[in-house]
Amino acid sequence: NDARSEGNRAALFDPSAYAQWKANRDMVAELQHAVAAGEFSVHYQPIVDLDTGAVVAAEALLRWTRGDGTSVPPGLFIPLAEQSGEITAIGDWVIGQVCTDLYELWNAHQLPVTVNVSAHQLRDHLFADRLLSRLERTGLPGTALIVEITETVLMTTVTDAASTILQLQQLRAHGVRIAVDDFGTGYSSLAYLRELPVDILKMDGSFTSQQIENGGPQEIAFVRTIVDLGRSLNLLTLAEAVETPAQAERLRQLGCHLAQGYHFARPAPIGKLYDLLAAQSSRTAV
Ligand code: C2E
Ligand code: MG
Ligand code: MG
Ligand code: MG
Protein backbone atom coordinates (compact mmCIF):
# COMPACT_ATOMS: atom_id res chain seq x y z
CA ASN A 1 0.00 0.00 0.00
CA ASP A 2 1.17 3.44 -0.83
CA ALA A 3 1.21 6.37 1.51
CA ARG A 4 -2.04 7.80 0.14
CA SER A 5 -4.18 4.78 0.99
CA GLU A 6 -2.59 4.66 4.45
CA GLY A 7 -3.69 8.25 4.88
CA ASN A 8 -7.21 7.39 3.76
CA ARG A 9 -7.41 4.52 6.19
CA ALA A 10 -6.26 6.74 9.00
CA ALA A 11 -8.93 9.30 8.11
CA LEU A 12 -11.64 6.62 8.01
CA PHE A 13 -10.65 5.13 11.32
CA ASP A 14 -11.49 7.72 13.94
CA PRO A 15 -10.68 6.14 17.33
CA SER A 16 -13.05 8.36 19.30
CA ALA A 17 -15.96 7.72 16.91
CA TYR A 18 -15.21 4.00 17.16
CA ALA A 19 -15.21 4.13 20.95
CA GLN A 20 -18.54 5.96 20.87
CA TRP A 21 -20.03 3.42 18.47
CA LYS A 22 -18.84 0.58 20.68
CA ALA A 23 -20.19 2.20 23.84
CA ASN A 24 -23.58 2.70 22.14
CA ARG A 25 -23.61 -0.90 20.89
CA ASP A 26 -22.84 -2.17 24.40
CA MET A 27 -25.58 0.01 25.89
CA VAL A 28 -28.14 -1.27 23.37
CA ALA A 29 -27.19 -4.82 24.36
CA GLU A 30 -27.74 -3.89 28.02
CA LEU A 31 -31.06 -2.23 27.19
CA GLN A 32 -32.28 -5.50 25.69
CA HIS A 33 -32.05 -7.15 29.11
CA ALA A 34 -32.95 -4.22 31.33
CA VAL A 35 -36.73 -4.81 31.34
CA ALA A 36 -36.40 -8.50 32.24
CA ALA A 37 -33.69 -7.69 34.81
CA GLY A 38 -36.06 -5.27 36.56
CA GLU A 39 -33.64 -2.37 36.17
CA PHE A 40 -36.27 0.23 35.26
CA SER A 41 -38.42 2.27 37.60
CA VAL A 42 -40.77 5.22 37.21
CA HIS A 43 -40.39 8.45 39.12
CA TYR A 44 -43.08 11.12 39.34
CA GLN A 45 -42.75 14.90 39.20
CA PRO A 46 -45.71 16.97 40.45
CA ILE A 47 -47.42 19.43 38.11
CA VAL A 48 -48.78 22.46 39.91
CA ASP A 49 -51.58 24.94 39.24
CA LEU A 50 -49.79 28.32 39.28
CA ASP A 51 -52.82 30.18 40.65
CA THR A 52 -53.55 27.91 43.61
CA GLY A 53 -50.22 26.13 44.10
CA ALA A 54 -52.09 22.80 44.20
CA VAL A 55 -50.65 19.63 42.69
CA VAL A 56 -53.03 18.78 39.84
CA ALA A 57 -51.12 16.10 37.90
CA ALA A 58 -47.74 14.35 37.79
CA GLU A 59 -45.33 13.41 34.99
CA ALA A 60 -44.04 9.84 34.86
CA LEU A 61 -40.30 9.82 34.15
CA LEU A 62 -38.36 6.66 33.42
CA ARG A 63 -35.27 5.79 35.49
CA TRP A 64 -32.68 3.13 34.65
CA THR A 65 -30.37 1.76 37.35
CA ARG A 66 -28.02 -0.91 36.00
CA GLY A 67 -26.97 -4.06 37.84
CA ASP A 68 -23.79 -2.37 39.08
CA GLY A 69 -25.83 0.39 40.72
CA THR A 70 -24.99 3.13 38.22
CA SER A 71 -27.85 5.03 36.61
CA VAL A 72 -28.06 6.33 33.06
CA PRO A 73 -30.07 9.50 32.33
CA PRO A 74 -33.02 9.06 29.93
CA GLY A 75 -31.61 11.82 27.71
CA LEU A 76 -28.82 9.34 26.96
CA PHE A 77 -30.55 5.96 26.71
CA ILE A 78 -33.97 6.94 25.25
CA PRO A 79 -32.46 8.05 21.89
CA LEU A 80 -30.52 4.74 21.73
CA ALA A 81 -33.65 2.79 22.59
CA GLU A 82 -35.48 4.64 19.80
CA GLN A 83 -32.77 3.95 17.22
CA SER A 84 -32.55 0.26 18.14
CA GLY A 85 -36.30 -0.29 18.40
CA GLU A 86 -35.97 -1.30 22.05
CA ILE A 87 -38.27 1.62 22.93
CA THR A 88 -41.32 -0.51 22.02
CA ALA A 89 -40.69 -3.01 24.83
CA ILE A 90 -39.51 -0.30 27.22
CA GLY A 91 -42.49 1.94 26.42
CA ASP A 92 -44.88 -0.96 27.04
CA TRP A 93 -43.23 -1.56 30.38
CA VAL A 94 -43.58 2.14 31.31
CA ILE A 95 -47.29 2.16 30.45
CA GLY A 96 -47.84 -1.03 32.44
CA GLN A 97 -46.07 0.41 35.48
CA VAL A 98 -47.88 3.74 35.19
CA CYS A 99 -51.28 1.98 35.03
CA THR A 100 -50.40 -0.03 38.14
CA ASP A 101 -49.35 3.11 40.04
CA LEU A 102 -52.24 5.13 38.67
CA TYR A 103 -54.91 2.71 39.87
CA GLU A 104 -54.31 3.66 43.48
CA LEU A 105 -53.42 7.29 42.74
CA TRP A 106 -56.61 7.85 40.76
CA ASN A 107 -58.87 6.14 43.26
CA ALA A 108 -57.37 8.00 46.21
CA HIS A 109 -56.83 11.45 44.67
CA GLN A 110 -58.24 11.55 41.08
CA LEU A 111 -54.79 12.71 40.05
CA PRO A 112 -54.00 12.28 36.33
CA VAL A 113 -50.53 11.19 35.19
CA THR A 114 -48.71 12.29 32.05
CA VAL A 115 -46.60 9.73 30.22
CA ASN A 116 -43.98 10.39 27.52
CA VAL A 117 -44.58 8.52 24.27
CA SER A 118 -42.04 8.59 21.48
CA ALA A 119 -42.74 8.76 17.74
CA HIS A 120 -41.59 5.14 17.42
CA GLN A 121 -44.28 3.90 19.77
CA LEU A 122 -46.98 5.73 17.82
CA ARG A 123 -45.78 4.22 14.56
CA ASP A 124 -47.26 0.95 15.82
CA HIS A 125 -50.80 1.16 14.44
CA LEU A 126 -52.21 -0.72 17.43
CA PHE A 127 -50.66 1.58 20.04
CA ALA A 128 -53.91 3.37 20.90
CA ASP A 129 -55.91 0.11 20.97
CA ARG A 130 -53.44 -1.48 23.37
CA LEU A 131 -53.24 1.58 25.60
CA LEU A 132 -57.03 1.88 25.81
CA SER A 133 -57.56 -1.80 26.58
CA ARG A 134 -54.87 -1.63 29.22
CA LEU A 135 -56.64 1.29 30.89
CA GLU A 136 -59.94 -0.57 30.69
CA ARG A 137 -58.50 -3.76 32.17
CA THR A 138 -57.03 -1.73 35.03
CA GLY A 139 -60.40 -0.09 35.58
CA LEU A 140 -59.18 3.42 34.76
CA PRO A 141 -61.00 6.10 32.73
CA GLY A 142 -59.19 7.76 29.83
CA THR A 143 -59.20 11.04 31.75
CA ALA A 144 -56.68 9.54 34.21
CA LEU A 145 -53.98 9.62 31.55
CA ILE A 146 -52.29 12.37 29.56
CA VAL A 147 -50.01 11.38 26.68
CA GLU A 148 -46.98 13.61 26.03
CA ILE A 149 -45.71 13.67 22.47
CA THR A 150 -43.09 15.83 20.84
CA GLU A 151 -43.52 17.62 17.54
CA THR A 152 -41.22 15.04 15.96
CA VAL A 153 -44.10 12.54 15.92
CA LEU A 154 -45.26 14.12 12.67
CA MET A 155 -41.84 14.55 11.11
CA THR A 156 -42.04 11.19 9.37
CA THR A 157 -43.81 10.10 6.20
CA VAL A 158 -47.29 11.33 5.30
CA THR A 159 -48.84 7.88 5.92
CA ASP A 160 -47.25 7.67 9.36
CA ALA A 161 -48.50 11.14 10.19
CA ALA A 162 -52.05 10.28 9.14
CA SER A 163 -52.04 7.11 11.23
CA THR A 164 -50.55 8.96 14.19
CA ILE A 165 -53.27 11.61 14.04
CA LEU A 166 -55.96 8.91 13.86
CA GLN A 167 -54.54 7.20 16.92
CA LEU A 168 -54.35 10.43 18.88
CA GLN A 169 -57.97 11.16 17.92
CA GLN A 170 -58.95 7.69 19.08
CA LEU A 171 -57.25 8.24 22.43
CA ARG A 172 -58.94 11.61 22.83
CA ALA A 173 -62.35 10.16 22.01
CA HIS A 174 -61.84 8.02 25.13
CA GLY A 175 -60.88 10.95 27.33
CA VAL A 176 -57.09 10.61 27.17
CA ARG A 177 -55.60 14.07 26.82
CA ILE A 178 -52.66 14.98 24.59
CA ALA A 179 -49.82 17.32 25.57
CA VAL A 180 -47.20 18.63 23.13
CA ASP A 181 -43.90 18.32 24.99
CA ASP A 182 -40.91 20.65 24.47
CA PHE A 183 -43.20 23.01 22.56
CA GLY A 184 -41.39 25.74 20.65
CA THR A 185 -38.24 23.76 19.86
CA GLY A 186 -39.48 21.83 16.81
CA TYR A 187 -38.99 22.70 13.17
CA SER A 188 -42.36 24.28 12.56
CA SER A 189 -44.34 24.18 15.76
CA LEU A 190 -47.28 26.12 14.39
CA ALA A 191 -47.86 23.89 11.38
CA TYR A 192 -47.83 20.77 13.56
CA LEU A 193 -50.15 22.34 16.06
CA ARG A 194 -52.71 22.80 13.31
CA GLU A 195 -52.59 19.09 12.44
CA LEU A 196 -52.43 17.58 15.91
CA PRO A 197 -55.36 17.04 18.26
CA VAL A 198 -53.98 18.70 21.39
CA ASP A 199 -55.11 19.71 24.89
CA ILE A 200 -51.96 21.00 26.59
CA LEU A 201 -48.99 23.05 25.36
CA LYS A 202 -45.92 22.12 27.32
CA MET A 203 -43.53 25.02 26.83
CA ASP A 204 -39.94 23.85 26.56
CA GLY A 205 -37.72 24.43 29.59
CA SER A 206 -35.47 26.75 27.59
CA PHE A 207 -38.23 29.39 27.66
CA THR A 208 -38.20 29.34 31.46
CA SER A 209 -34.85 31.08 31.46
CA GLN A 210 -33.07 33.14 34.10
CA GLN A 211 -34.01 36.24 32.14
CA ILE A 212 -37.76 35.90 32.52
CA GLU A 213 -37.50 36.43 36.26
CA ASN A 214 -35.55 39.65 35.70
CA GLY A 215 -38.11 40.76 33.13
CA GLY A 216 -35.91 40.42 30.04
CA PRO A 217 -38.25 41.83 27.37
CA GLN A 218 -37.19 39.44 24.60
CA GLU A 219 -37.60 36.33 26.80
CA ILE A 220 -40.92 37.55 28.16
CA ALA A 221 -42.14 38.08 24.58
CA PHE A 222 -41.62 34.40 23.75
CA VAL A 223 -43.44 33.17 26.83
CA ARG A 224 -46.27 35.65 26.30
CA THR A 225 -46.65 34.55 22.67
CA ILE A 226 -46.84 30.86 23.58
CA VAL A 227 -49.28 31.52 26.44
CA ASP A 228 -51.48 33.72 24.23
CA LEU A 229 -51.41 31.09 21.48
CA GLY A 230 -52.54 28.48 23.98
CA ARG A 231 -55.29 30.74 25.25
CA SER A 232 -56.66 31.52 21.78
CA LEU A 233 -56.64 27.82 20.87
CA ASN A 234 -58.33 26.98 24.18
CA LEU A 235 -55.37 24.90 25.41
CA LEU A 236 -53.80 24.68 28.84
CA THR A 237 -50.22 25.97 28.97
CA LEU A 238 -47.61 24.31 31.15
CA ALA A 239 -44.09 25.62 31.84
CA GLU A 240 -41.26 23.14 32.36
CA ALA A 241 -38.10 23.48 34.44
CA VAL A 242 -39.31 26.17 36.83
CA GLU A 243 -36.48 26.50 39.32
CA THR A 244 -37.16 29.70 41.29
CA PRO A 245 -40.13 31.40 42.98
CA ALA A 246 -39.56 34.47 40.79
CA GLN A 247 -39.92 32.39 37.63
CA ALA A 248 -43.13 30.84 38.93
CA GLU A 249 -44.57 34.25 39.79
CA ARG A 250 -43.63 35.74 36.41
CA LEU A 251 -45.18 32.81 34.56
CA ARG A 252 -48.35 33.16 36.61
CA GLN A 253 -48.54 36.87 35.79
CA LEU A 254 -48.17 36.06 32.10
CA GLY A 255 -51.19 33.79 32.33
CA CYS A 256 -49.49 30.40 32.20
CA HIS A 257 -51.76 27.85 33.90
CA LEU A 258 -49.48 25.03 35.05
CA ALA A 259 -45.84 24.44 35.92
CA GLN A 260 -43.38 21.82 37.03
CA GLY A 261 -39.76 22.04 38.09
CA TYR A 262 -37.26 21.80 40.91
CA HIS A 263 -38.83 24.86 42.57
CA PHE A 264 -41.91 22.75 43.33
CA ALA A 265 -40.47 19.23 43.50
CA ARG A 266 -37.93 16.97 41.81
CA PRO A 267 -38.97 13.72 40.16
CA ALA A 268 -39.07 11.07 42.91
CA PRO A 269 -40.52 7.64 43.72
CA ILE A 270 -44.32 7.65 44.02
CA GLY A 271 -44.23 7.68 47.83
CA LYS A 272 -43.06 11.31 47.73
CA LEU A 273 -46.08 12.24 45.64
CA TYR A 274 -48.44 10.67 48.18
CA ASP A 275 -46.70 12.63 50.95
CA LEU A 276 -47.24 15.88 49.03
CA LEU A 277 -50.88 15.09 48.33
CA ALA A 278 -51.50 14.22 51.96
CA ALA A 279 -49.95 17.51 53.04
CA GLN A 280 -52.13 19.52 50.70
CA SER A 281 -55.54 20.10 52.17
CA SER A 282 -57.78 21.18 49.30
CA ARG A 283 -57.10 20.54 45.66
CA THR A 284 -58.70 20.72 42.24
CA ALA A 285 -57.64 18.38 39.45
CA VAL A 286 -56.72 19.58 35.94
P1 C2E B 1 -39.19 15.74 29.20
O1 C2E B 1 -40.38 14.89 28.96
O2 C2E B 1 -39.20 17.10 28.61
O3 C2E B 1 -39.03 15.77 30.79
C1 C2E B 1 -38.62 16.88 31.52
C2 C2E B 1 -37.19 16.74 31.98
O4 C2E B 1 -36.83 17.89 32.74
C3 C2E B 1 -36.95 15.53 32.92
O5 C2E B 1 -35.66 15.02 32.63
C4 C2E B 1 -36.97 16.19 34.30
O6 C2E B 1 -36.27 15.46 35.27
C5 C2E B 1 -36.29 17.51 33.99
N1 C2E B 1 -36.61 18.57 34.95
C6 C2E B 1 -37.65 18.65 35.79
N2 C2E B 1 -37.62 19.80 36.50
C7 C2E B 1 -36.53 20.46 36.10
C8 C2E B 1 -35.94 21.74 36.48
O7 C2E B 1 -36.44 22.49 37.31
N3 C2E B 1 -34.79 22.09 35.84
C9 C2E B 1 -34.21 21.29 34.90
N4 C2E B 1 -33.08 21.70 34.33
N5 C2E B 1 -34.73 20.10 34.51
C10 C2E B 1 -35.87 19.69 35.11
P2 C2E B 1 -35.36 13.48 32.55
O8 C2E B 1 -36.14 12.74 33.60
O9 C2E B 1 -33.87 13.32 32.56
O10 C2E B 1 -35.93 13.05 31.15
C11 C2E B 1 -35.37 13.54 29.95
C12 C2E B 1 -36.23 13.21 28.77
O11 C2E B 1 -36.28 11.79 28.55
C13 C2E B 1 -37.70 13.61 28.94
O12 C2E B 1 -37.86 14.98 28.68
C14 C2E B 1 -38.37 12.72 27.92
O13 C2E B 1 -38.27 13.29 26.63
C15 C2E B 1 -37.52 11.46 27.97
N6 C2E B 1 -38.22 10.45 28.79
C16 C2E B 1 -38.26 10.30 30.13
N7 C2E B 1 -39.04 9.26 30.50
C17 C2E B 1 -39.51 8.72 29.33
C18 C2E B 1 -40.38 7.61 29.02
O14 C2E B 1 -40.92 6.90 29.89
N8 C2E B 1 -40.63 7.37 27.69
C19 C2E B 1 -40.09 8.15 26.70
N9 C2E B 1 -40.39 7.84 25.42
N10 C2E B 1 -39.29 9.20 26.96
C20 C2E B 1 -39.01 9.48 28.25
MG1 MG C 1 -42.30 15.08 29.04
MG1 MG D 1 -40.37 18.53 28.03
MG1 MG E 1 -37.47 18.20 27.47
Coordinates of C-alpha atoms and ligand atoms in Angstrom, one line a residue:
N1 CA 0.0 0.0 0.0
D2 CA 1.2 3.4 -0.8
A3 CA 1.2 6.4 1.5
R4 CA -2.0 7.8 0.1
S5 CA -4.2 4.8 1.0
E6 CA -2.6 4.7 4.4
G7 CA -3.7 8.3 4.9
N8 CA -7.2 7.4 3.8
R9 CA -7.4 4.5 6.2
A10 CA -6.3 6.7 9.0
A11 CA -8.9 9.3 8.1
L12 CA -11.6 6.6 8.0
F13 CA -10.7 5.1 11.3
D14 CA -11.5 7.7 13.9
P15 CA -10.7 6.1 17.3
S16 CA -13.1 8.4 19.3
A17 CA -16.0 7.7 16.9
Y18 CA -15.2 4.0 17.2
A19 CA -15.2 4.1 21.0
Q20 CA -18.5 6.0 20.9
W21 CA -20.0 3.4 18.5
K22 CA -18.8 0.6 20.7
A23 CA -20.2 2.2 23.8
N24 CA -23.6 2.7 22.1
R25 CA -23.6 -0.9 20.9
D26 CA -22.8 -2.2 24.4
M27 CA -25.6 0.0 25.9
V28 CA -28.1 -1.3 23.4
A29 CA -27.2 -4.8 24.4
E30 CA -27.7 -3.9 28.0
L31 CA -31.1 -2.2 27.2
Q32 CA -32.3 -5.5 25.7
H33 CA -32.1 -7.2 29.1
A34 CA -33.0 -4.2 31.3
V35 CA -36.7 -4.8 31.3
A36 CA -36.4 -8.5 32.2
A37 CA -33.7 -7.7 34.8
G38 CA -36.1 -5.3 36.6
E39 CA -33.6 -2.4 36.2
F40 CA -36.3 0.2 35.3
S41 CA -38.4 2.3 37.6
V42 CA -40.8 5.2 37.2
H43 CA -40.4 8.5 39.1
Y44 CA -43.1 11.1 39.3
Q45 CA -42.7 14.9 39.2
P46 CA -45.7 17.0 40.5
I47 CA -47.4 19.4 38.1
V48 CA -48.8 22.5 39.9
D49 CA -51.6 24.9 39.2
L50 CA -49.8 28.3 39.3
D51 CA -52.8 30.2 40.7
T52 CA -53.6 27.9 43.6
G53 CA -50.2 26.1 44.1
A54 CA -52.1 22.8 44.2
V55 CA -50.6 19.6 42.7
V56 CA -53.0 18.8 39.8
A57 CA -51.1 16.1 37.9
A58 CA -47.7 14.4 37.8
E59 CA -45.3 13.4 35.0
A60 CA -44.0 9.8 34.9
L61 CA -40.3 9.8 34.1
L62 CA -38.4 6.7 33.4
R63 CA -35.3 5.8 35.5
W64 CA -32.7 3.1 34.6
T65 CA -30.4 1.8 37.3
R66 CA -28.0 -0.9 36.0
G67 CA -27.0 -4.1 37.8
D68 CA -23.8 -2.4 39.1
G69 CA -25.8 0.4 40.7
T70 CA -25.0 3.1 38.2
S71 CA -27.8 5.0 36.6
V72 CA -28.1 6.3 33.1
P73 CA -30.1 9.5 32.3
P74 CA -33.0 9.1 29.9
G75 CA -31.6 11.8 27.7
L76 CA -28.8 9.3 27.0
F77 CA -30.5 6.0 26.7
I78 CA -34.0 6.9 25.2
P79 CA -32.5 8.0 21.9
L80 CA -30.5 4.7 21.7
A81 CA -33.7 2.8 22.6
E82 CA -35.5 4.6 19.8
Q83 CA -32.8 3.9 17.2
S84 CA -32.6 0.3 18.1
G85 CA -36.3 -0.3 18.4
E86 CA -36.0 -1.3 22.1
I87 CA -38.3 1.6 22.9
T88 CA -41.3 -0.5 22.0
A89 CA -40.7 -3.0 24.8
I90 CA -39.5 -0.3 27.2
G91 CA -42.5 1.9 26.4
D92 CA -44.9 -1.0 27.0
W93 CA -43.2 -1.6 30.4
V94 CA -43.6 2.1 31.3
I95 CA -47.3 2.2 30.5
G96 CA -47.8 -1.0 32.4
Q97 CA -46.1 0.4 35.5
V98 CA -47.9 3.7 35.2
C99 CA -51.3 2.0 35.0
T100 CA -50.4 0.0 38.1
D101 CA -49.4 3.1 40.0
L102 CA -52.2 5.1 38.7
Y103 CA -54.9 2.7 39.9
E104 CA -54.3 3.7 43.5
L105 CA -53.4 7.3 42.7
W106 CA -56.6 7.8 40.8
N107 CA -58.9 6.1 43.3
A108 CA -57.4 8.0 46.2
H109 CA -56.8 11.5 44.7
Q110 CA -58.2 11.5 41.1
L111 CA -54.8 12.7 40.0
P112 CA -54.0 12.3 36.3
V113 CA -50.5 11.2 35.2
T114 CA -48.7 12.3 32.0
V115 CA -46.6 9.7 30.2
N116 CA -44.0 10.4 27.5
V117 CA -44.6 8.5 24.3
S118 CA -42.0 8.6 21.5
A119 CA -42.7 8.8 17.7
H120 CA -41.6 5.1 17.4
Q121 CA -44.3 3.9 19.8
L122 CA -47.0 5.7 17.8
R123 CA -45.8 4.2 14.6
D124 CA -47.3 0.9 15.8
H125 CA -50.8 1.2 14.4
L126 CA -52.2 -0.7 17.4
F127 CA -50.7 1.6 20.0
A128 CA -53.9 3.4 20.9
D129 CA -55.9 0.1 21.0
R130 CA -53.4 -1.5 23.4
L131 CA -53.2 1.6 25.6
L132 CA -57.0 1.9 25.8
S133 CA -57.6 -1.8 26.6
R134 CA -54.9 -1.6 29.2
L135 CA -56.6 1.3 30.9
E136 CA -59.9 -0.6 30.7
R137 CA -58.5 -3.8 32.2
T138 CA -57.0 -1.7 35.0
G139 CA -60.4 -0.1 35.6
L140 CA -59.2 3.4 34.8
P141 CA -61.0 6.1 32.7
G142 CA -59.2 7.8 29.8
T143 CA -59.2 11.0 31.8
A144 CA -56.7 9.5 34.2
L145 CA -54.0 9.6 31.5
I146 CA -52.3 12.4 29.6
V147 CA -50.0 11.4 26.7
E148 CA -47.0 13.6 26.0
I149 CA -45.7 13.7 22.5
T150 CA -43.1 15.8 20.8
E151 CA -43.5 17.6 17.5
T152 CA -41.2 15.0 16.0
V153 CA -44.1 12.5 15.9
L154 CA -45.3 14.1 12.7
M155 CA -41.8 14.6 11.1
T156 CA -42.0 11.2 9.4
T157 CA -43.8 10.1 6.2
V158 CA -47.3 11.3 5.3
T159 CA -48.8 7.9 5.9
D160 CA -47.3 7.7 9.4
A161 CA -48.5 11.1 10.2
A162 CA -52.1 10.3 9.1
S163 CA -52.0 7.1 11.2
T164 CA -50.6 9.0 14.2
I165 CA -53.3 11.6 14.0
L166 CA -56.0 8.9 13.9
Q167 CA -54.5 7.2 16.9
L168 CA -54.4 10.4 18.9
Q169 CA -58.0 11.2 17.9
Q170 CA -59.0 7.7 19.1
L171 CA -57.2 8.2 22.4
R172 CA -58.9 11.6 22.8
A173 CA -62.3 10.2 22.0
H174 CA -61.8 8.0 25.1
G175 CA -60.9 11.0 27.3
V176 CA -57.1 10.6 27.2
R177 CA -55.6 14.1 26.8
I178 CA -52.7 15.0 24.6
A179 CA -49.8 17.3 25.6
V180 CA -47.2 18.6 23.1
D181 CA -43.9 18.3 25.0
D182 CA -40.9 20.6 24.5
F183 CA -43.2 23.0 22.6
G184 CA -41.4 25.7 20.7
T185 CA -38.2 23.8 19.9
G186 CA -39.5 21.8 16.8
Y187 CA -39.0 22.7 13.2
S188 CA -42.4 24.3 12.6
S189 CA -44.3 24.2 15.8
L190 CA -47.3 26.1 14.4
A191 CA -47.9 23.9 11.4
Y192 CA -47.8 20.8 13.6
L193 CA -50.2 22.3 16.1
R194 CA -52.7 22.8 13.3
E195 CA -52.6 19.1 12.4
L196 CA -52.4 17.6 15.9
P197 CA -55.4 17.0 18.3
V198 CA -54.0 18.7 21.4
D199 CA -55.1 19.7 24.9
I200 CA -52.0 21.0 26.6
L201 CA -49.0 23.0 25.4
K202 CA -45.9 22.1 27.3
M203 CA -43.5 25.0 26.8
D204 CA -39.9 23.8 26.6
G205 CA -37.7 24.4 29.6
S206 CA -35.5 26.7 27.6
F207 CA -38.2 29.4 27.7
T208 CA -38.2 29.3 31.5
S209 CA -34.9 31.1 31.5
Q210 CA -33.1 33.1 34.1
Q211 CA -34.0 36.2 32.1
I212 CA -37.8 35.9 32.5
E213 CA -37.5 36.4 36.3
N214 CA -35.6 39.6 35.7
G215 CA -38.1 40.8 33.1
G216 CA -35.9 40.4 30.0
P217 CA -38.2 41.8 27.4
Q218 CA -37.2 39.4 24.6
E219 CA -37.6 36.3 26.8
I220 CA -40.9 37.5 28.2
A221 CA -42.1 38.1 24.6
F222 CA -41.6 34.4 23.7
V223 CA -43.4 33.2 26.8
R224 CA -46.3 35.6 26.3
T225 CA -46.7 34.6 22.7
I226 CA -46.8 30.9 23.6
V227 CA -49.3 31.5 26.4
D228 CA -51.5 33.7 24.2
L229 CA -51.4 31.1 21.5
G230 CA -52.5 28.5 24.0
R231 CA -55.3 30.7 25.2
S232 CA -56.7 31.5 21.8
L233 CA -56.6 27.8 20.9
N234 CA -58.3 27.0 24.2
L235 CA -55.4 24.9 25.4
L236 CA -53.8 24.7 28.8
T237 CA -50.2 26.0 29.0
L238 CA -47.6 24.3 31.1
A239 CA -44.1 25.6 31.8
E240 CA -41.3 23.1 32.4
A241 CA -38.1 23.5 34.4
V242 CA -39.3 26.2 36.8
E243 CA -36.5 26.5 39.3
T244 CA -37.2 29.7 41.3
P245 CA -40.1 31.4 43.0
A246 CA -39.6 34.5 40.8
Q247 CA -39.9 32.4 37.6
A248 CA -43.1 30.8 38.9
E249 CA -44.6 34.3 39.8
R250 CA -43.6 35.7 36.4
L251 CA -45.2 32.8 34.6
R252 CA -48.4 33.2 36.6
Q253 CA -48.5 36.9 35.8
L254 CA -48.2 36.1 32.1
G255 CA -51.2 33.8 32.3
C256 CA -49.5 30.4 32.2
H257 CA -51.8 27.8 33.9
L258 CA -49.5 25.0 35.1
A259 CA -45.8 24.4 35.9
Q260 CA -43.4 21.8 37.0
G261 CA -39.8 22.0 38.1
Y262 CA -37.3 21.8 40.9
H263 CA -38.8 24.9 42.6
F264 CA -41.9 22.7 43.3
A265 CA -40.5 19.2 43.5
R266 CA -37.9 17.0 41.8
P267 CA -39.0 13.7 40.2
A268 CA -39.1 11.1 42.9
P269 CA -40.5 7.6 43.7
I270 CA -44.3 7.6 44.0
G271 CA -44.2 7.7 47.8
K272 CA -43.1 11.3 47.7
L273 CA -46.1 12.2 45.6
Y274 CA -48.4 10.7 48.2
D275 CA -46.7 12.6 51.0
L276 CA -47.2 15.9 49.0
L277 CA -50.9 15.1 48.3
A278 CA -51.5 14.2 52.0
A279 CA -50.0 17.5 53.0
Q280 CA -52.1 19.5 50.7
S281 CA -55.5 20.1 52.2
S282 CA -57.8 21.2 49.3
R283 CA -57.1 20.5 45.7
T284 CA -58.7 20.7 42.2
A285 CA -57.6 18.4 39.5
V286 CA -56.7 19.6 35.9
Ligands
C2E1 P1 -39.2 15.7 29.2 O1 -40.4 14.9 29.0 O2 -39.2 17.1 28.6 O3 -39.0 15.8 30.8 C1 -38.6 16.9 31.5 C2 -37.2 16.7 32.0 O4 -36.8 17.9 32.7 C3 -37.0 15.5 32.9 O5 -35.7 15.0 32.6 C4 -37.0 16.2 34.3 O6 -36.3 15.5 35.3 C5 -36.3 17.5 34.0 N1 -36.6 18.6 34.9 C6 -37.7 18.7 35.8 N2 -37.6 19.8 36.5 C7 -36.5 20.5 36.1 C8 -35.9 21.7 36.5 O7 -36.4 22.5 37.3 N3 -34.8 22.1 35.8 C9 -34.2 21.3 34.9 N4 -33.1 21.7 34.3 N5 -34.7 20.1 34.5 C10 -35.9 19.7 35.1 P2 -35.4 13.5 32.6 O8 -36.1 12.7 33.6 O9 -33.9 13.3 32.6 O10 -35.9 13.1 31.1 C11 -35.4 13.5 30.0 C12 -36.2 13.2 28.8 O11 -36.3 11.8 28.5 C13 -37.7 13.6 28.9 O12 -37.9 15.0 28.7 C14 -38.4 12.7 27.9 O13 -38.3 13.3 26.6 C15 -37.5 11.5 28.0 N6 -38.2 10.5 28.8 C16 -38.3 10.3 30.1 N7 -39.0 9.3 30.5 C17 -39.5 8.7 29.3 C18 -40.4 7.6 29.0 O14 -40.9 6.9 29.9 N8 -40.6 7.4 27.7 C19 -40.1 8.1 26.7 N9 -40.4 7.8 25.4 N10 -39.3 9.2 27.0 C20 -39.0 9.5 28.3
MG2 MG -42.3 15.1 29.0
MG3 MG -40.4 18.5 28.0
MG4 MG -37.5 18.2 27.5

